Amino acid sequence: MRYGETGFNLEIDLSLGSIDRVETDPKLTELHLGGQGTADRILWDRVPAGVEPFSPENVLIFSSGLLVGTPVPGANRTVVNTFSSQTNLHAHSLLGGYFGAELKHAGYDKIVISGRSSELVYLWINNDKVEIRDASHLRGMGCQETAEQIKRDLKSEKIQVAAIGPAGENRVNMASIDHSHSSAARGVGSIMGDKRLKAIAIRGTKDLNIARPTELFEMCQNLRKSIAENPSVGDWMATDEDDSFHHNNFSWGNARVRRRDFWSKELEERWRNLKYKYMNRQTSCYNCSKVCHNVISFPGKPTFSYKCYGKDTYHMAAFQELDFSYEILGISQEYGLDSYSTPQVIAFALELYEAGILKDQDFPGMPVNVRERFFYLLEKIVRREGIGDILANGVSLAARQIGNGAEAYDHNTIKRFEQLPIKLGRLNPVYFLMLATGEKMAITQIEGSFPQDPLPTIEQRKEFVDGWVSVPNEKFKKYFMEWEKRDTISNEASCAICDWNEAMHYLDDATGICGFLSSFRGGQFGGRSAYHIHNMPPLISLSTGIKMDETLLWEVFQRNRTLVRALNVRRGMRRIDEKPPEDHWAIRDHDYEQKLLDDYYDFKGWNKDGIPTKETLDKLGLDYVSEDFLQKGILKDNEAASTEKEKEA
Amino acid sequence: MGVLTVNGGVKKRTVKEIKVNVDKCTGCRACELSCAAFHASPRYSSINPARARIRVLIYERTDLYVPVRATNYTPAECSGRQSYIIDKKEYSQCSFCGASCPSREHFKEPDSGLPLKCDMCEDEPPLSEPMCVQACTFGALTYEETLEEQGKEKEAKPEDLKIGLESLVNKYGPQKVTDAVTRMSLSRKG
């Protein structure tokens, strides 16, 4: 019997209309855990380097994290992986809510979707009964509207639905997949649209078996209570009204202008009143004792939910106030547009217009008022009409299509993907590494285990490290105690810290644990995360019966992270692609940055071009990757030998 | 209902109640998960909210989050289920019933289809609180025990009697009801 996971994937080929229930190999779970871990192995096996993201050969995978559906609180993430039409690289995306648990109770760990349907369809998974159904009546519908219609059609409110809106249908690169009060962004909605898959509806009523039930249940009951009481975890932005940090430090417009004195007590009071006037309630994801979703009903607009920085992006892009975000978010979410990247694309278009690169004829009938302009461009983008057809590709690709100097306005992307609009003075070496080499495409998906800034006094630092439960190794406490200035920290420490930050995110995305309880809260926000490298192994063992300890778990992270790198290397990603936005920091030192990158690659066991060496790959059990790389000439036969010689010299 | 105690000569019984504060429910469904785990055999060995005796009804767009328990207000299987058509729309009889009836589709064993019923997590030794209450960290579910005097019959209201009799007459016909009443009174006398 399989524990913690069902042991079956659902394989759907939309070109053939075929549906198969396939038993999976438990050894792969031991090597990669579940979620993104095992999904990436499928991408390696099934999607060769030459496959275009917009093609029937690309595969879209919905994976329930390994611990999702077990009693482990906050383990509710569904991970969506594919290859992104925006970056042409691996796409990493997450959904909260109830979808993953329902999938497991239907009897599946993953839904692996290949091919492309000729007509718009949706998938109806009702335990063993799985159907591809006509979705022509859902065409053009919003995400939540689609979910409601499907529940009406199937006559049950217990069904969980993940859907794309018109943005996904029209293959807009900023399209998301929405479910409940959660969205999966970063390149997956447009692929779902390309496959003509409008939605997936699930109802599951099967048991999920637990290996060592009593011990696990007791541990989880305690965790649920401690998470509820722990002020260091969850999304502060859902509950804290002081948002001076983002407004005073992040850049407004197209990641251009910092307004350092924007925040005031008067504004905070005004915005608090606005929020509580229109907030219905705060909600949780499945089996979590935090309330990270603020559900807002703004008059005349669709109800929406925001979490984290998503509430600020639209009004900061438009130089407006919170009420503008409330006005536009409901519509944008119904369209299935990601609220991180879309406002930046609109602000970019308006900048090009002001600079004379885009002309009046590019915006026929555009209103004068900036708020109305955002709505105008939202419509153009979601329908790919006129200039919207180009903007729908995202800032980086659009800048190259527009030309005529537009490239200079593409100053806040990495590997063609829009980043948070953080513009700072001095370089933070750890952040340089995370931004340059991170393959989850957004810093929020990598950072969190180590504080962003040193504390001013030794006493404060000591107090912090004394209660630092998440720290995997005493050396991190030493790094933090000795750290005085943000931009001054050894390369050795920078590499190790970057590695730890990555580790926890990769483990969360395999187990399905929410980053707000784990990776994103390991040190940056108090150091008392609910989950860390010390308590993940027993939770995995008790749930699944897999033998696990800290050393083995760290190896799983290295294996999963290296496999994602290998997927991208196979698609052509190299050192030249690994750079933060040019103006991310005002003061730069090219030689220092390159040395840092050298040291990081060396630390990871990668060659000078960022390609994992044969030795590294083989050690992690990824010898099928090294064989492939040698065969294709991506790695040379004598690579390991020459690296050793360099070290000796 | 629980244990009988004798206090100063007055018999009392413990009444267990789970109070629901709908405003505090966040839709986390930890109550469903915990209920199902507790009632699994062996205990906690499998998780399946479809087996839970509590269910959070969630309608996100209308902001409705209601934990509903499979209580004992009505018989396990309602024998009088019928459908009605009003203004061209079909309603089941259950739509008119305000009780949390265990025979409603929310509370059926997914394998057997048998009705599920909340047992307040009866166990030896008794739980300090039912599992769903223990799992609710938001205070949407709270457990209360009160002592009630035993033996006091509820006063029958004449209008209730009339409604009850009418429904029996409608179902079995006046003759059968009369026969039954006659039989009962004869047996009491005898």
Coordinates of N, CA, C and O in Angstrom, one line a residue, chain A residues 69-71 98 102 105 144-145 148 151 157-158 160 180-181 203-210 213-214 217 221 224-225 228 280-291 295 302-303 334, chain B residues 22-30 32-35 37-38 42-51 55 57-65 105-107 110-111 131 134-138:
Chain A
G69 N -3.1 16.7 1.7 CA -4.2 15.7 2.0 C -3.9 14.9 3.3 O -4.8 14.4 3.8
T70 N -2.7 14.9 3.7 CA -2.4 14.3 5.0 C -2.8 15.3 6.1 O -3.1 16.5 5.8
P71 N -2.7 14.9 7.4 CA -3.0 15.9 8.4 C -2.0 17.1 8.6 O -2.3 18.0 9.4
Y98 N -8.0 24.2 -2.2 CA -8.5 22.8 -1.9 C -8.2 21.8 -3.0 O -8.5 20.6 -2.9
E102 N -8.3 17.5 -3.0 CA -9.4 16.9 -3.7 C -8.9 15.9 -4.8 O -9.4 14.8 -5.0
H105 N -7.9 12.7 -3.1 CA -9.0 11.9 -2.7 C -9.7 11.4 -3.9 O -10.5 10.4 -3.8
Q144 N -13.8 32.4 -11.9 CA -14.8 32.0 -10.9 C -16.1 31.7 -11.5 O -16.8 30.9 -11.0
E145 N -16.4 32.5 -12.5 CA -17.7 32.3 -13.2 C -17.7 30.9 -13.8 O -18.7 30.2 -13.8
E148 N -18.3 28.3 -11.1 CA -19.7 28.3 -10.7 C -20.6 27.6 -11.7 O -21.4 26.8 -11.3
K151 N -20.0 23.8 -11.5 CA -20.7 23.3 -10.3 C -22.2 23.2 -10.6 O -22.9 22.2 -10.2
E157 N -21.9 21.4 -5.3 CA -21.0 22.5 -4.8 C -19.7 21.9 -4.2 O -18.9 22.7 -3.8
K158 N -19.6 20.6 -4.1 CA -18.4 20.0 -3.5 C -17.3 19.9 -4.5 O -16.2 19.4 -4.1
Q160 N -14.2 20.8 -6.8 CA -13.1 21.9 -6.8 C -12.7 22.1 -8.3 O -12.5 21.2 -9.0
S180 N -10.5 28.7 -6.4 CA -10.8 29.3 -5.1 C -10.2 30.7 -4.9 O -10.3 31.5 -5.8
H181 N -9.5 31.0 -3.8 CA -8.9 32.3 -3.7 C -7.4 32.2 -4.0 O -6.6 32.9 -3.5
R203 N -13.9 15.9 -8.1 CA -14.5 15.5 -6.8 C -13.9 14.1 -6.4 O -13.9 13.2 -7.2
G204 N -13.4 14.1 -5.2 CA -12.8 12.8 -4.8 C -13.3 12.4 -3.4 O -13.4 13.3 -2.5
T205 N -13.6 11.2 -3.3 CA -14.2 10.7 -2.0 C -13.5 9.4 -1.5 O -14.0 8.6 -0.8
K206 N -12.2 9.3 -1.9 CA -11.4 8.1 -1.5 C -10.5 8.4 -0.3 O -10.1 9.6 0.0
D207 N -10.1 7.4 0.4 CA -9.2 7.5 1.5 C -7.8 7.7 1.1 O -7.3 7.2 0.1
L208 N -7.1 8.5 1.9 CA -5.6 8.7 1.7 C -5.0 8.0 2.9 O -5.3 8.4 4.1
N209 N -4.2 7.0 2.7 CA -3.6 6.2 3.8 C -2.4 6.9 4.4 O -1.5 7.4 3.7
I210 N -2.3 6.7 5.7 CA -1.1 7.3 6.5 C -0.3 6.1 7.1 O -0.9 5.2 7.6
P213 N -0.1 6.6 11.7 CA -1.2 7.5 11.9 C -1.2 8.2 13.2 O -1.3 9.5 13.3
T214 N -1.1 7.5 14.3 CA -1.3 8.1 15.6 C -0.2 9.2 15.9 O -0.5 10.3 16.3
F217 N -0.8 12.2 13.6 CA -1.9 13.0 14.0 C -1.7 13.9 15.2 O -2.0 15.1 15.2
Q221 N -1.8 17.9 15.2 CA -2.7 18.7 16.1 C -1.9 19.8 16.8 O -2.4 20.9 16.9
R224 N -0.9 22.5 14.3 CA -2.0 23.4 13.9 C -2.2 24.5 14.9 O -2.3 25.7 14.6
K225 N -2.1 24.2 16.2 CA -2.2 25.2 17.3 C -1.0 26.1 17.3 O -1.2 27.3 17.4
A228 N -1.2 28.6 14.5 CA -2.2 29.7 14.8 C -1.6 30.7 15.7 O -1.9 31.9 15.5
N280 N -15.1 41.2 3.1 CA -16.1 40.3 3.6 C -15.6 39.5 4.8 O -16.2 39.4 5.8
R281 N -14.4 38.9 4.6 CA -13.8 38.1 5.6 C -12.4 37.7 5.2 O -12.0 38.0 4.1
Q282 N -11.7 37.1 6.1 CA -10.4 36.5 5.8 C -10.5 35.0 5.7 O -11.2 34.4 6.6
T283 N -10.0 34.4 4.7 CA -10.1 32.9 4.6 C -8.8 32.2 4.6 O -7.7 32.8 4.4
S284 N -8.9 30.9 4.8 CA -7.7 30.0 4.8 C -7.7 29.1 3.6 O -8.7 28.9 3.0
C285 N -6.5 28.5 3.4 CA -6.4 27.4 2.5 C -6.8 26.1 3.3 O -6.9 26.1 4.5
Y286 N -6.8 25.0 2.6 CA -7.2 23.7 3.2 C -6.3 23.4 4.4 O -5.0 23.4 4.2
N287 N -6.8 23.0 5.5 CA -6.1 22.6 6.7 C -5.0 23.5 7.1 O -3.9 23.1 7.4
C288 N -5.3 24.8 7.2 CA -4.3 25.8 7.6 C -4.9 26.7 8.6 O -6.1 27.1 8.5
S289 N -4.1 27.0 9.7 CA -4.7 27.8 10.7 C -4.3 29.3 10.6 O -4.1 30.0 11.6
K290 N -4.0 29.7 9.4 CA -3.7 31.1 9.1 C -4.8 31.7 8.2 O -5.4 30.9 7.4
V291 N -5.0 33.0 8.2 CA -5.9 33.6 7.3 C -5.2 34.6 6.4 O -5.0 35.7 6.8
V295 N -10.8 38.8 1.5 CA -11.9 38.8 0.5 C -12.6 40.1 0.4 O -13.2 40.5 1.4
P302 N -16.5 42.4 -9.5 CA -16.5 41.1 -9.0 C -15.8 40.9 -7.6 O -14.8 41.7 -7.4
T303 N -16.2 40.1 -6.8 CA -15.5 39.8 -5.5 C -14.1 39.2 -5.8 O -14.0 38.4 -6.7
E334 N -10.8 37.8 -12.7 CA -11.8 37.1 -13.4 C -11.3 36.8 -14.9 O -11.5 35.7 -15.4
Chain B
V22 N -20.7 31.1 12.7 CA -20.4 31.1 11.3 C -19.5 32.3 10.9 O -18.7 32.1 10.0
D23 N -19.6 33.3 11.6 CA -18.7 34.5 11.3 C -17.2 34.2 11.4 O -16.4 34.9 10.8
K24 N -16.9 33.2 12.3 CA -15.5 32.9 12.5 C -14.9 31.9 11.6 O -13.7 31.6 11.7
C25 N -15.8 31.2 10.8 CA -15.3 30.2 10.0 C -14.5 30.7 8.8 O -14.9 31.7 8.1
T26 N -13.3 30.2 8.6 CA -12.4 30.7 7.5 C -12.4 29.7 6.3 O -11.6 29.9 5.4
G27 N -13.1 28.6 6.4 CA -13.1 27.6 5.4 C -11.9 26.7 5.3 O -11.6 26.1 4.2
C28 N -11.2 26.5 6.4 CA -10.0 25.7 6.4 C -10.3 24.2 6.3 O -9.4 23.4 5.9
R29 N -11.4 23.8 6.8 CA -11.9 22.4 6.7 C -11.1 21.4 7.6 O -11.1 20.2 7.4
A30 N -10.3 22.0 8.6 CA -9.6 21.1 9.5 C -10.5 20.2 10.3 O -10.2 19.1 10.7
E32 N -13.3 18.8 9.2 CA -13.7 17.7 8.3 C -12.6 16.6 8.4 O -12.8 15.4 8.6
L33 N -11.4 17.1 8.2 CA -10.2 16.2 8.1 C -10.1 15.5 9.4 O -9.9 14.2 9.5
S34 N -10.2 16.2 10.5 CA -9.9 15.6 11.9 C -11.1 14.6 12.2 O -10.8 13.6 12.8
C35 N -12.3 15.0 11.9 CA -13.4 14.1 12.1 C -13.2 12.8 11.4 O -13.4 11.7 12.0
A37 N -10.5 11.5 10.2 CA -9.3 10.8 10.7 C -9.6 10.0 12.0 O -9.3 8.9 12.2
F38 N -10.4 10.7 12.9 CA -10.7 10.1 14.2 C -11.6 8.8 14.0 O -11.5 7.9 14.8
P42 N -7.9 1.4 11.5 CA -7.6 1.9 12.8 C -7.6 3.5 12.8 O -7.4 4.1 11.8
R43 N -7.7 4.0 14.0 CA -7.8 5.4 14.2 C -6.7 6.2 13.5 O -5.6 5.8 13.6
Y44 N -7.1 7.3 12.8 CA -6.2 8.2 12.1 C -5.5 7.6 10.9 O -4.6 8.2 10.3
S45 N -5.8 6.3 10.6 CA -5.0 5.6 9.5 C -5.3 6.1 8.1 O -4.5 5.9 7.2
S46 N -6.5 6.7 7.9 CA -6.7 7.3 6.6 C -7.5 8.6 6.8 O -8.2 8.8 7.8
I47 N -7.3 9.4 5.8 CA -7.9 10.7 5.8 C -8.9 10.8 4.6 O -8.6 10.4 3.5
N48 N -10.1 11.3 4.9 CA -11.1 11.4 3.8 C -12.2 12.3 4.3 O -13.2 11.8 4.9
P49 N -12.2 13.6 3.9 CA -13.3 14.5 4.3 C -14.7 14.0 3.9 O -15.6 14.4 4.6
A50 N -14.7 13.2 2.9 CA -16.1 12.7 2.5 C -16.7 11.8 3.5 O -17.9 11.5 3.5
R51 N -15.9 11.3 4.4 CA -16.4 10.5 5.5 C -16.7 11.3 6.8 O -17.1 10.7 7.8
R55 N -19.3 19.1 7.8 CA -18.9 19.6 6.5 C -19.1 21.1 6.5 O -20.0 21.7 7.0
L57 N -19.9 24.0 4.4 CA -20.5 24.4 3.1 C -19.9 25.8 2.7 O -19.9 26.7 3.5
I58 N -19.2 25.8 1.5 CA -18.5 27.0 1.1 C -19.1 27.5 -0.2 O -19.1 26.7 -1.2
Y59 N -19.5 28.7 -0.2 CA -19.9 29.4 -1.5 C -19.1 30.7 -1.5 O -19.5 31.7 -0.9
E60 N -18.0 30.6 -2.2 CA -17.0 31.7 -2.1 C -17.6 33.1 -2.6 O -17.4 34.1 -2.0
R61 N -18.3 33.0 -3.7 CA -18.7 34.3 -4.3 C -19.8 35.0 -3.5 O -19.9 36.2 -3.5
T62 N -20.5 34.2 -2.7 CA -21.6 34.8 -1.9 C -21.1 34.9 -0.4 O -21.8 35.3 0.5
D63 N -19.8 34.5 -0.2 CA -19.2 34.6 1.1 C -20.0 33.9 2.2 O -20.3 34.4 3.2
L64 N -20.3 32.6 1.9 CA -21.0 31.8 2.8 C -20.1 30.6 3.2 O -19.6 29.9 2.4
Y65 N -19.8 30.5 4.5 CA -19.0 29.5 5.1 C -19.7 28.9 6.3 O -19.7 29.5 7.3
E105 N -27.4 14.4 1.3 CA -26.3 13.9 0.6 C -24.9 14.3 1.2 O -23.9 13.7 0.9
H106 N -24.9 15.3 2.0 CA -23.7 15.7 2.6 C -23.1 14.7 3.5 O -21.9 14.6 3.7
F107 N -23.9 13.9 4.0 CA -23.4 12.9 5.1 C -23.8 11.5 4.7 O -24.6 10.9 5.4
P110 N -19.1 7.3 1.6 CA -18.9 7.3 0.1 C -19.0 5.9 -0.5 O -19.4 5.7 -1.6
D111 N -18.6 4.9 0.3 CA -18.6 3.5 -0.3 C -20.0 2.9 -0.2 O -20.5 2.4 -1.2
M131 N -13.3 16.0 18.2 CA -12.2 16.3 17.4 C -12.3 17.5 16.5 O -11.4 18.3 16.3
Q134 N -11.5 20.5 18.6 CA -10.1 20.5 18.9 C -9.3 21.1 17.7 O -8.3 21.7 17.8
A135 N -9.8 20.7 16.5 CA -9.1 21.1 15.2 C -9.4 22.6 14.9 O -8.6 23.2 14.1
C136 N -10.5 23.1 15.4 CA -10.8 24.5 14.9 C -10.0 25.5 15.8 O -10.4 25.8 16.9
T137 N -9.0 26.1 15.1 CA -8.2 27.1 15.8 C -8.8 28.5 15.8 O -8.2 29.4 16.3
F138 N -9.9 28.7 15.1 CA -10.5 30.0 14.9 C -11.7 30.3 15.8 O -12.2 31.3 15.8

